CSV table of C-alpha atoms in Angstrom, one decimal:
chain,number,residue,atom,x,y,z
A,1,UNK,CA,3.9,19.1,-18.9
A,2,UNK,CA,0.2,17.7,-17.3
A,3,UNK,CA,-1.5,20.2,-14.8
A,4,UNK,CA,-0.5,19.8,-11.4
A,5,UNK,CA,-1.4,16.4,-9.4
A,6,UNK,CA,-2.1,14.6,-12.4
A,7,UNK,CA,1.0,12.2,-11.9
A,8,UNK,CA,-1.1,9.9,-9.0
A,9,UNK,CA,-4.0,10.6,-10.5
A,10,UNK,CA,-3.3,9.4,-13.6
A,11,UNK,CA,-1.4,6.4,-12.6
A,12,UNK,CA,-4.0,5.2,-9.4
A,13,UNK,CA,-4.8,1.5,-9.2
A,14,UNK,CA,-7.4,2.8,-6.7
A,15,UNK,CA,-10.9,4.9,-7.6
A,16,UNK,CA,-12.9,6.1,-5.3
A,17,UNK,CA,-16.3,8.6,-5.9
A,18,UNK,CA,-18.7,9.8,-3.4
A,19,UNK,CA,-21.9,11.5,-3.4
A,20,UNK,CA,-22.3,15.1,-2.3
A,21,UNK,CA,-24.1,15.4,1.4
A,22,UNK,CA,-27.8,15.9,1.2
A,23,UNK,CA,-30.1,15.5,4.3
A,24,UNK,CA,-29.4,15.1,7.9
A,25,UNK,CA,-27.8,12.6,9.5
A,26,UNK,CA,-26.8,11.8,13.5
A,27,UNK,CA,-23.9,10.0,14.5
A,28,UNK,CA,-20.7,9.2,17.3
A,29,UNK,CA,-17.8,11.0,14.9
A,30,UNK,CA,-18.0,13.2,11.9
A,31,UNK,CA,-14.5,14.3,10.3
A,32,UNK,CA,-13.7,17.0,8.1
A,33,UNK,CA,-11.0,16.0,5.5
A,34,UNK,CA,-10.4,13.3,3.1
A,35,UNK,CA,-6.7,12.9,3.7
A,36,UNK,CA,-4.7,10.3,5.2
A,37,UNK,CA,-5.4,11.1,8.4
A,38,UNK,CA,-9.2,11.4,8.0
A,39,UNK,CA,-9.5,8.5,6.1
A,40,UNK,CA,-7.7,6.7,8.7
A,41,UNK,CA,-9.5,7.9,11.6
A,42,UNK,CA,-13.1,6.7,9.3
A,43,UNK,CA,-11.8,3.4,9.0
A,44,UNK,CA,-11.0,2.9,12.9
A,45,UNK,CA,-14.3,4.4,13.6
A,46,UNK,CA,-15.9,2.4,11.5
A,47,UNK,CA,-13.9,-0.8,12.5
A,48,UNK,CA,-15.0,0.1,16.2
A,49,UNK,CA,-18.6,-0.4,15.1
A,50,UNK,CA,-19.2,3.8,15.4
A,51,UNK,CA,-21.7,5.7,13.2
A,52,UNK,CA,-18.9,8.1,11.2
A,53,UNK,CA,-19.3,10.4,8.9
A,54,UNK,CA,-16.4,12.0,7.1
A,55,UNK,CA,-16.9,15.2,4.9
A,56,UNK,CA,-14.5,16.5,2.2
A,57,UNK,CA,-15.0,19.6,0.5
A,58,UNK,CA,-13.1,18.7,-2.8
A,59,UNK,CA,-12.4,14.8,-3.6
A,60,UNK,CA,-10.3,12.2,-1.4
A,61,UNK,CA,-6.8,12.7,-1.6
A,62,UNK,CA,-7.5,16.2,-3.0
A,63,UNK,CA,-4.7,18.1,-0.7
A,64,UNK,CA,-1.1,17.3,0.3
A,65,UNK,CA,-2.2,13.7,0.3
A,66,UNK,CA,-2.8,13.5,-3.3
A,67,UNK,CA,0.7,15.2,-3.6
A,68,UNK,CA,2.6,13.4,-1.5
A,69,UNK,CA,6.2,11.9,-2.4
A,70,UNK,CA,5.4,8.7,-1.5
A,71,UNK,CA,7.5,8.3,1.2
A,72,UNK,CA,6.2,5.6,4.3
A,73,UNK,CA,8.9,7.1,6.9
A,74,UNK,CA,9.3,6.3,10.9
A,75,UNK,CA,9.5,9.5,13.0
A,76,UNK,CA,9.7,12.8,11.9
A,77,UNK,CA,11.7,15.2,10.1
A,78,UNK,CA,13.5,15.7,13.3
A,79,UNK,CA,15.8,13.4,15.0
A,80,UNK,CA,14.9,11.8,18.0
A,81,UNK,CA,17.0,13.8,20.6
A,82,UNK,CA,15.0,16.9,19.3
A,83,UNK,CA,11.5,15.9,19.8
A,84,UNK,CA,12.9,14.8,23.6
A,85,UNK,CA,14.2,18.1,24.3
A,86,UNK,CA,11.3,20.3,22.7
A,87,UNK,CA,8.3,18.1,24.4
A,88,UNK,CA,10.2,16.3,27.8
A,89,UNK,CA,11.8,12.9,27.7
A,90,UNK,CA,8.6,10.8,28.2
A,91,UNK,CA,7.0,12.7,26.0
A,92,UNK,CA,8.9,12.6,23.5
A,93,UNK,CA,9.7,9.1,23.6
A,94,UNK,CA,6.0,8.5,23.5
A,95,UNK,CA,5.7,10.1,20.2
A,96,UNK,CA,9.3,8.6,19.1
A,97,UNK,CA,7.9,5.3,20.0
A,98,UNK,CA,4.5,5.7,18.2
A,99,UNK,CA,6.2,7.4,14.6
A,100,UNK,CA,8.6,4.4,14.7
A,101,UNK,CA,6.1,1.7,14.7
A,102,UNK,CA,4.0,3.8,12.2
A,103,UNK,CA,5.2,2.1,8.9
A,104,UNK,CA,3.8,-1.0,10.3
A,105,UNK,CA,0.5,0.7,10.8
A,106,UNK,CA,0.7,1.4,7.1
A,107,UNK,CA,2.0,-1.8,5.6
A,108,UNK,CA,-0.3,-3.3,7.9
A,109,UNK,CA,-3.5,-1.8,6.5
A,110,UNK,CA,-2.4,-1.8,2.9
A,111,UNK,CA,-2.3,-5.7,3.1
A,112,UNK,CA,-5.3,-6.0,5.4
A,113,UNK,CA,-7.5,-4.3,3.1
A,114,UNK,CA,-5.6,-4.7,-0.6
A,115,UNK,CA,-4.7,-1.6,-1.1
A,116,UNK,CA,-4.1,-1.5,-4.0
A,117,UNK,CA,-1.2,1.7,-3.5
A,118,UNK,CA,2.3,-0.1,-5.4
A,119,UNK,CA,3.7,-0.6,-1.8
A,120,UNK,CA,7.5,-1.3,-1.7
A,121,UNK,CA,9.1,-1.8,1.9
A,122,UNK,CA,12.7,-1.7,0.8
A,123,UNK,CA,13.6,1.3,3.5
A,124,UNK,CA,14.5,5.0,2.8
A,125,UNK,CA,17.9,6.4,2.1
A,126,UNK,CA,18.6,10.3,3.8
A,127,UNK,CA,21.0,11.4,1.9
A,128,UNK,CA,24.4,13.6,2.7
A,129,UNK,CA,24.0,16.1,0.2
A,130,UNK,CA,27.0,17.8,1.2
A,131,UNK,CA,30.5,16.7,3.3
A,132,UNK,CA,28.7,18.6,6.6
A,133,UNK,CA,25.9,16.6,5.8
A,134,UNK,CA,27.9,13.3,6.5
A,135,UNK,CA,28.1,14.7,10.6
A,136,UNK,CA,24.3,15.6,11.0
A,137,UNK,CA,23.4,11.4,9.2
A,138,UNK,CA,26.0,10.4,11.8
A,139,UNK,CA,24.8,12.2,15.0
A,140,UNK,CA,21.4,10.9,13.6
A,141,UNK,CA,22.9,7.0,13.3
A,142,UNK,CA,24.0,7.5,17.2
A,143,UNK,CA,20.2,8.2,18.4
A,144,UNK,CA,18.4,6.1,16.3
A,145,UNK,CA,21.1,3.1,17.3
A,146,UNK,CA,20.7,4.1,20.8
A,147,UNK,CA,16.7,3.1,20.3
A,148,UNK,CA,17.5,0.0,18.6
A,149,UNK,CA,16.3,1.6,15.2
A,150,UNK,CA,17.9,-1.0,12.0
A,151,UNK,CA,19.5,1.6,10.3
A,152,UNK,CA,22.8,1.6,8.9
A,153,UNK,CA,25.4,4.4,7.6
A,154,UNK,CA,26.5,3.6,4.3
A,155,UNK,CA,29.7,5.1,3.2
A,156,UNK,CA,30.2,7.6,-0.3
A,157,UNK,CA,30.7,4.1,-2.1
A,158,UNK,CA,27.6,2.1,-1.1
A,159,UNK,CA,25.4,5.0,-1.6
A,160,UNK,CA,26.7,5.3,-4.7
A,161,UNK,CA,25.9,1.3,-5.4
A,162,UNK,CA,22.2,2.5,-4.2
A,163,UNK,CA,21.6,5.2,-5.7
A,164,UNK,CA,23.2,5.0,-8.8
A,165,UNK,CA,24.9,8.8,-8.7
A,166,UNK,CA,28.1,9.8,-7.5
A,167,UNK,CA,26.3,13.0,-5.8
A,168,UNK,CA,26.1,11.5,-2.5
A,169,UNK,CA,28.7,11.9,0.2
A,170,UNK,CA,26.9,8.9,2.5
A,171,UNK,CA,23.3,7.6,4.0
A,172,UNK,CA,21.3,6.5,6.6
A,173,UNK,CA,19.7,3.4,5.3
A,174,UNK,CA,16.3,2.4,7.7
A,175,UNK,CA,14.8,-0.5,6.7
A,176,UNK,CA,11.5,-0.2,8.6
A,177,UNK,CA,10.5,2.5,5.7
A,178,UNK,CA,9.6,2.5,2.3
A,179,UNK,CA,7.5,3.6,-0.6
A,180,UNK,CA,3.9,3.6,-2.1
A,181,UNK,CA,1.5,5.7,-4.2
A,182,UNK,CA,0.0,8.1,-2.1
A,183,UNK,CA,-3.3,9.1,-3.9
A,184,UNK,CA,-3.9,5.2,-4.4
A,185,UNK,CA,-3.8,4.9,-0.5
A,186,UNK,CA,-5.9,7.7,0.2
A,187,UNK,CA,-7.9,6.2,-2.1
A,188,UNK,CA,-7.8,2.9,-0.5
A,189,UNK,CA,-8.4,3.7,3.0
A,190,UNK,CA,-11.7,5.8,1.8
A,191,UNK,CA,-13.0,2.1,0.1
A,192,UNK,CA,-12.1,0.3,2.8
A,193,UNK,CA,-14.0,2.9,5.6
A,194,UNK,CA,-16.7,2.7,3.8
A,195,UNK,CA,-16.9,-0.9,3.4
A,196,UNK,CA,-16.6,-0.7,7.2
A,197,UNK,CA,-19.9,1.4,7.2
A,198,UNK,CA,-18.2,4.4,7.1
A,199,UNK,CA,-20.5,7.5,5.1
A,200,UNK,CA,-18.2,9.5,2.6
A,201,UNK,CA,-19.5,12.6,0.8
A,202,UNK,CA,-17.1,14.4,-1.1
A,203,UNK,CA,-17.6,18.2,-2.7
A,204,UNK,CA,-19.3,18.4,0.7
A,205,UNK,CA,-17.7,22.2,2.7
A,206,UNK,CA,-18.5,22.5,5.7
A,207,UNK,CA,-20.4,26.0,6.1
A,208,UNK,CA,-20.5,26.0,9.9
A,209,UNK,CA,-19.5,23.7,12.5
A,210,UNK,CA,-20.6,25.1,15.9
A,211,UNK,CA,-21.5,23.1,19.7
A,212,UNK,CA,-25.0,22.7,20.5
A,213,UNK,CA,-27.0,21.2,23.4
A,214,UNK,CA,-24.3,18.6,24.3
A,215,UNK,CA,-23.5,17.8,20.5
A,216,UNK,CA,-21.5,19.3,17.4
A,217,UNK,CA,-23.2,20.6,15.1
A,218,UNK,CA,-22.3,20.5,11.2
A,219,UNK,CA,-23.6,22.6,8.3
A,220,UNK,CA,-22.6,22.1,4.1
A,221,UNK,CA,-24.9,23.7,1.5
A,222,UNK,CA,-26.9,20.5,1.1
A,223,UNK,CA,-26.7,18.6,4.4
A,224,UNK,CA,-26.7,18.7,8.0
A,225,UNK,CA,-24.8,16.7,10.8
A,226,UNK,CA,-25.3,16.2,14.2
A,227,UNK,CA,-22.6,14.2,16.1
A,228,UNK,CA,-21.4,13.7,19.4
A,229,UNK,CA,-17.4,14.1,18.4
A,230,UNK,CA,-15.5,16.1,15.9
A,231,UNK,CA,-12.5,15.5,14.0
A,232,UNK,CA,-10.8,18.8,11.7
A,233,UNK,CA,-8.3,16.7,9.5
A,234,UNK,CA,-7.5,19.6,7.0
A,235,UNK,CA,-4.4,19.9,8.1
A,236,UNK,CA,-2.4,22.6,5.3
A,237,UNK,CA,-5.7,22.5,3.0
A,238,UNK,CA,-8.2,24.2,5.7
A,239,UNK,CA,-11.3,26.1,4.6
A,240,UNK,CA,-13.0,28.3,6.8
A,241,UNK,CA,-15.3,26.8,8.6
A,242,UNK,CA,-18.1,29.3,10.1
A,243,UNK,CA,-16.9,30.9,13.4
A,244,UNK,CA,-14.4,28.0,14.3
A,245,UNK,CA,-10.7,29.3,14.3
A,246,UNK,CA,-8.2,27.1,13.1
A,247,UNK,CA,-4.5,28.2,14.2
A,248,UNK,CA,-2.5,29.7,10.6
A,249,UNK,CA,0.5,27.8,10.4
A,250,UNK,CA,3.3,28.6,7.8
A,251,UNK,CA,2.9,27.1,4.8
A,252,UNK,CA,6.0,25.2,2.4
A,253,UNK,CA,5.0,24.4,-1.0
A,254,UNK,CA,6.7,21.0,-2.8
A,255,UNK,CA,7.3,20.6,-6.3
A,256,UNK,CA,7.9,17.4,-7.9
A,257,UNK,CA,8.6,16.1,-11.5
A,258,UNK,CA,8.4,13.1,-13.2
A,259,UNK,CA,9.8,11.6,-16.1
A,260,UNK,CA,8.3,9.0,-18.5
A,261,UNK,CA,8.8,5.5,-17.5
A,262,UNK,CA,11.9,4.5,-18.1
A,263,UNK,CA,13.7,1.2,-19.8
A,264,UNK,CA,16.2,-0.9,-17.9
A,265,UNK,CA,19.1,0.6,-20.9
A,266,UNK,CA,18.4,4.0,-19.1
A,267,UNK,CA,17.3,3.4,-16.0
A,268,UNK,CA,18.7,-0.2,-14.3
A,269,UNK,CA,21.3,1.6,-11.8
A,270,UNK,CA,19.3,4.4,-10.7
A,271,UNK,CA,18.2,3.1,-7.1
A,272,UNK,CA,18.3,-0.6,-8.3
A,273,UNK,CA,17.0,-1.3,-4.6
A,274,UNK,CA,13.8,0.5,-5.4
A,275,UNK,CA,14.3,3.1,-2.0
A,276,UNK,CA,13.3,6.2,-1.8
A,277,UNK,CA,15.7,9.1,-0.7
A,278,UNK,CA,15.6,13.0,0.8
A,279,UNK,CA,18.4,15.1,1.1
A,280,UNK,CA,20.1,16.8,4.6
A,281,UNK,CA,19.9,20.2,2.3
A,282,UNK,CA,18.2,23.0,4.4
A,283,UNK,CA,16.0,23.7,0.8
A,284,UNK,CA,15.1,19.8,0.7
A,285,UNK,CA,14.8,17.5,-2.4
A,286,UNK,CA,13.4,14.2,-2.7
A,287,UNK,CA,14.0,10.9,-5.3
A,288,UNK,CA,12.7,7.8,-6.0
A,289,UNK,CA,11.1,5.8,-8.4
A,290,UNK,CA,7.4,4.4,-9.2
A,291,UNK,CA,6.0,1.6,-10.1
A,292,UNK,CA,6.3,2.1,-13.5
A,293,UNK,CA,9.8,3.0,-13.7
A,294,UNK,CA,9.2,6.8,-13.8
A,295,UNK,CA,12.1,8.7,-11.9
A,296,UNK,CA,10.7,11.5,-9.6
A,297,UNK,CA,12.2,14.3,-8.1
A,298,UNK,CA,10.9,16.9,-5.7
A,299,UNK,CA,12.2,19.9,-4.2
A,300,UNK,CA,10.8,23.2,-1.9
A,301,UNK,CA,9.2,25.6,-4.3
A,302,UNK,CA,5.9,26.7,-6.2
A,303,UNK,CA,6.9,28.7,-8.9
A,304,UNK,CA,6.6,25.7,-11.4
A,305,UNK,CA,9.1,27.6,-14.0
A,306,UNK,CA,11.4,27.7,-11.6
A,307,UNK,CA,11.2,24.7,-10.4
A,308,UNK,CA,11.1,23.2,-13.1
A,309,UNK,CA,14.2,24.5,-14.8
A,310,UNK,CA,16.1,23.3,-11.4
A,311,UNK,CA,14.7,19.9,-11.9
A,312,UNK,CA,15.7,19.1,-15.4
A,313,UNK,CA,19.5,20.6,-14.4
A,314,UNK,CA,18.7,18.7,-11.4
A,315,UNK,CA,18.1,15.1,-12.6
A,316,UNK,CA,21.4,15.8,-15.2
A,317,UNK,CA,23.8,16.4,-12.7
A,318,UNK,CA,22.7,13.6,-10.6
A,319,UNK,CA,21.9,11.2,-13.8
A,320,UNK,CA,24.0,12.6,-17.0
A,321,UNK,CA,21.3,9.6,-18.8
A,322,UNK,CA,18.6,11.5,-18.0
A,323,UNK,CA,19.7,14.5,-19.4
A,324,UNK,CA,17.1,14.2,-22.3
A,325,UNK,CA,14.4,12.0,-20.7
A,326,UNK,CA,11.0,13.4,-21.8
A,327,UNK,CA,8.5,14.4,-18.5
A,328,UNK,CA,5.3,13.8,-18.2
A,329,UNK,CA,4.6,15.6,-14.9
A,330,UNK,CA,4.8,18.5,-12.5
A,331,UNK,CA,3.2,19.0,-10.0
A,332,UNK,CA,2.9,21.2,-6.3
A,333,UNK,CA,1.3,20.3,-2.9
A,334,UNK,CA,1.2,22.2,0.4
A,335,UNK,CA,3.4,21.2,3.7
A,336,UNK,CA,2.2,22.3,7.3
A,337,UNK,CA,5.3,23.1,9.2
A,338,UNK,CA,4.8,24.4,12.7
A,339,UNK,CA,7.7,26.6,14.0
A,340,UNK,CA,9.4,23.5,16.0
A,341,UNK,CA,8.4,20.9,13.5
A,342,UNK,CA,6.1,19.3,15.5
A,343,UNK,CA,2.5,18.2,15.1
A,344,UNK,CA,-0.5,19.9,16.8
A,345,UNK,CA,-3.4,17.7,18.4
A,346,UNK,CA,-5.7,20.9,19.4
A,347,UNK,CA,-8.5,21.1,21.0
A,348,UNK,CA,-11.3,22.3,19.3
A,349,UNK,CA,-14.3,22.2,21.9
A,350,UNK,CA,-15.7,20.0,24.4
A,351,UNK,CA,-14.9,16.0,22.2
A,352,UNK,CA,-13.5,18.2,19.4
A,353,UNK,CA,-10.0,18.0,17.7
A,354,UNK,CA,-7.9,19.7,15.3
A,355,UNK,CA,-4.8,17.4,13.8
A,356,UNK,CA,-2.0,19.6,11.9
A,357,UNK,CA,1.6,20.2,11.3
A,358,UNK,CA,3.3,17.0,9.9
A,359,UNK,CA,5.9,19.0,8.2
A,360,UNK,CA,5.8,16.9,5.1
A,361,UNK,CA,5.5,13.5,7.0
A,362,UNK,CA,2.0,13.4,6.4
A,363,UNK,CA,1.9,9.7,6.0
A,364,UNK,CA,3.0,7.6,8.5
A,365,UNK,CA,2.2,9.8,11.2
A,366,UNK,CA,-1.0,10.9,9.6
A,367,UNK,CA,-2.4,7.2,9.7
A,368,UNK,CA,-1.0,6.5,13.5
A,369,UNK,CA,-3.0,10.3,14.3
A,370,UNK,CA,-6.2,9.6,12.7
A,371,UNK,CA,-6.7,6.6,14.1
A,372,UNK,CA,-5.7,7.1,17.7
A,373,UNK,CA,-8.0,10.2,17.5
A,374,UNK,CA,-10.9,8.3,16.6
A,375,UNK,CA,-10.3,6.0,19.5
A,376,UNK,CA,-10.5,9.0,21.8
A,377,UNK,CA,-13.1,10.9,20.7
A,378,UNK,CA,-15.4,7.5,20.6
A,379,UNK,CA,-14.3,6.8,24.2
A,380,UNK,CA,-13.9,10.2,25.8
A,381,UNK,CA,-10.0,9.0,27.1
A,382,UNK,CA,-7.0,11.6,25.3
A,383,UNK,CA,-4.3,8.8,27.2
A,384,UNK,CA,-3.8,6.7,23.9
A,385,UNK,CA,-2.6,9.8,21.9
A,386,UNK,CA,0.8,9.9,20.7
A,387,UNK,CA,0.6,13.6,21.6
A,388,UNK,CA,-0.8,15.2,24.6
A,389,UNK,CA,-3.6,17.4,22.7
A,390,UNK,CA,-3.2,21.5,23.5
A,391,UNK,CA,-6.1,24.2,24.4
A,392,UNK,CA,-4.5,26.8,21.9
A,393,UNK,CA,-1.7,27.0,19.7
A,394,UNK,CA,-0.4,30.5,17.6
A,395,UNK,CA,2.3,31.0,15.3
A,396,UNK,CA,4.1,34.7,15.3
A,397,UNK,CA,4.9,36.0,11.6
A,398,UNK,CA,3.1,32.6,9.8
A,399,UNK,CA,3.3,34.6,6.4
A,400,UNK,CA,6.8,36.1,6.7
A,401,UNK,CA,7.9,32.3,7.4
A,402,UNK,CA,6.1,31.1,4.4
A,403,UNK,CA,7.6,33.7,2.4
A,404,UNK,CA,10.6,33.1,3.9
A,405,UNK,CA,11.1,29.4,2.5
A,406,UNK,CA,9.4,30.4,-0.7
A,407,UNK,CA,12.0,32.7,-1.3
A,408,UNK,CA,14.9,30.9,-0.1
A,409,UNK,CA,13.6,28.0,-2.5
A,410,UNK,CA,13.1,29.8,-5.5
A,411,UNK,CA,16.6,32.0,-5.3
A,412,UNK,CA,18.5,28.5,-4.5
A,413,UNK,CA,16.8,26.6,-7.1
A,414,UNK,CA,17.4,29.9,-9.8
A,415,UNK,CA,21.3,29.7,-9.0
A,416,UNK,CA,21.5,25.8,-8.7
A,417,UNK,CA,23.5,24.6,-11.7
C-alpha cells in the first residue's frame, strides 16, 4: 500500500507550490493554515481588495484537508434540533441556516474559479447501518423536512438500488450535497487567492505570533509579518506558536482505503448514482467513489494494520466482487471534535481569531468560516459570523477522549467480521 495521503495527491488535477517566507511584509489579514478554511478566508480577502498574507508551515492541503473524504455536506454531524438546543434557537438556526446553504458556497467557487477538484453534486446518502439506525434517519427526515431541506427517506430497497449492497436497512438522500476531491480544492482555492493577490508561502511556521503597538505581529525562521488582523486556521494540525495558547481539543483519527479503479464488470452497481455515503454507526465509516472509478472506504482508526484488515473484510461484506480487488491506498487524517460537536470561533486577541472543531465536516463549513471571518476581521463587525465568536474555550480530559475513540475504533474494527 502507498504512504499515507498519497491517494489525492497522486490523483490531483490541481498543483500548487509556494515559496518559503523571506523578508518582512505589512498587511490588513495574515492567516495561519493552508486548509480549506484558510485558503477560503485568502481568497475573500483577496477578492475584497485586502493585502493578505497566508502562512502554512508544511504544503497546502497538508492536514485534514488533504485527507478529507470528499464529502461537500449541509450542516453538521449533528441534527438540526441539537445545535438549537446546545446554542439557543436563533442561534442555532443562524448556524443551521449558514451550514445548509454551504454546498452552494462550494459549488459556487469551484465553477467560479475552475477548480479543477472532480466535483459531483449528486447528494449524500446517511446510511442506517443497523435497524435502530432506521429511527435516528427518521427523526432526522422530521427536522430537516420541517426546514424545508430536499431530502428524502429511502426504504431498505432503494438504498439498495443506490448503493449497490444489501447492507443497508434505509437513507436519508439530500440532494443539496455531494462529492469532490479534497486536496484538488485546497489546491484550487490556494491558485485562485493568489491570483486574487493573495501572498502564499508554504514550509513557512510561525515562530511567534504576539500583539504589538496596535498590530499583530508574526515571526517564521525566514520572515516577518506585521498585520492589522489575525486569522489561526490550524484547526486539528496546530503547531505551537510562541506564547499564544490554542485550546487542546480531542483528537479522532480517519482511516481510509482505496482500491484500484475499477471496470464497469466489477464496479457498475456500486453507487451507480455516483453519491457519497456515512454510516449512523457510533465508530463511523464512510463510501464513495472517485473519479476514476476507485471505491473508497473510511472508518475511525489510526492503527493502519488494523484498519486495514477491517477494511478489506469490510468492502467484502458490503461488495462480495470486491473481495479480491487490488488497493492502491491507505491513508489517516486528524478530526477536531469538540465535546458537543460544535465549532469554535475564539478569540485570540484584540482582531484576532482562532477557527476549530468541525468534527470531520471540515469542508463545507470550513469554506462558509473562512470566508465570513475574513469579512470581519477586514471590517472590525463579528455580526456576519455563523457563530457568535467566544473569549475562551477548555476541554476536560482532551487525551482520555482521544483515547477513548481510538480505542473503541481499533477493538470494533479488530472483532468486525
Amino acid at each position: 500500500m502507498s504512504d499515507l495521503g498519497t491517494l489525492w495527491a497522486d490523483s490531483s488535477e490541481e498543483t500548487f507550490a509556494a515559496p518559503t517566507l523571506q523578508g518582512e511584509f505589512s498587511v490588513d489579514l495574515v492567516i495561519l493554515g493552508g486548509g480549506f478554511t484558510g485558503c477560503a478566508a485568502a481568497l475573500e480577502a483577496a477578492g475584497q481588495g485586502a493585502e493578505v498574507v497566508l502562512i502554512e508551515a508544511e504544503t497546502i492541503g497538508h492536514g485534514g484537508s488533504g485527507r478529507n473524504v470528499g464529502l461537500v455536506n449541509a450542516g453538521l454531524w449533528l441534527p438540526p434540533d441539537v445545535v438549537c438546543k446546545t446554542l439557543g434557537a436563533q442561534a442555532g438556526e443562524r448556524l443551521n441556516s449558514a451550514l445548509a446553504a454551504a454546498p452552494d458556497r462550494v459549488f459556487g467557487l469551484i465553477e467560479r474559479f475552475g477548480i479543477a477538484c472532480n466535483p459531483r453534486r449528486n447528494g449524500t446518502l446517511h446510511l442506517a447501518h443497523a435497524p435502530r439506525g432506521v429511527a435516528q434517519l427518521q427523526e432526522r427526515h422530521v427536522q430537516q423536512v420541517r426546514r424545508a431541506a430536499p431530502v428524502t427517506l429511502l426504504d431498505a430497497a432503494e438504498t439498495r438500488a443506490r448503493t449497490g449492497s444489501d447492507a443497508f436497512h434505509g437513507a436519508l438522500f439530500d440532494t443539496r450535497a455531494g462529492t469532490i476531491q479534497p486536496l484538488a480544492y485546497a489546491r484550487g482555492l490556494a491558485r485562485a487567492a493568489q491570483g486574487q493577490g493573495a501572498r502564499i508561502f508554504e514550509n513557512s511556521p510561525a515562530l511567534s505570533a504576539i500583539r504589538h503597538g496596535g498590530h499583530w505581529v508574526i515571526r517564521t525562521s525566514g520572515g516577518k509579518l506585521r498585520s492589522k488582523a489575525l486569522l489561526v486556521a490550524t484547526n486539528a494540525y496546530h503547531q505551537p506558536v510562541g506564547d499564544m495558547t490554542i485550546p487542546k481539543v480531542p483528537q479522532v483519527n480517519f482511516f481510509q482505503l482505496a482500491t484500484e479503479p475499477l471496470g464497469d464488470n466489477i464496479a457498475r452497481d456500486i453507487l451507480p448514482g455516483g453519491e457519497g455515503c456515512w454510516d449512523t454507526a457510533m465508530i463511523m465509516s464512510s463510501l464513495r467513489r472517485d473519479a476514476a472509478g476507485r471505491v473508497i472506504l473510511g472508518g475511525m482508526g489510526d492503527d493502519v494494520g488494523v484498519q486495514a484488515g477491517w477494511a478489506r473484510r469490510k468492502l467484502a461484506q458490503l461488495y462480495p466482487q470486491l473481495a479480491d480487488a487490488a488497493i492502491s491506498h491507505a491513508w489517516a487524517g486528524r478530526i477536531s471534535m469538540t465535546s458537543d460537536h460544535l465549532p469554535r470561533i475564539l478569540r485570540v486577541g484584540a482582531s484576532g481569531l482562532s477557527i476549530f472543531g468541525y468534527s470531520g465536516r471540515g469542508i463545507a463549513p470550513g469554506t462558509v468560516f473562512g470566508q465570513s471571518a475574513a469579512r470581519a476581521l477586514l471590517v472590525g463587525d463579528e455580526s456576519a459570523l455563523p457563530l457568535d465568536p467566544v473569549d475562551a474555550h477548555a476541554e476536560r480530559l482532551t487525551r482520555l477522549k482521544t483515547a477513548f475513540f481510538e480505542t473503541g475504533a481499533r477493538m470494533v474494527h479488530m472483532i468486525s467480521r
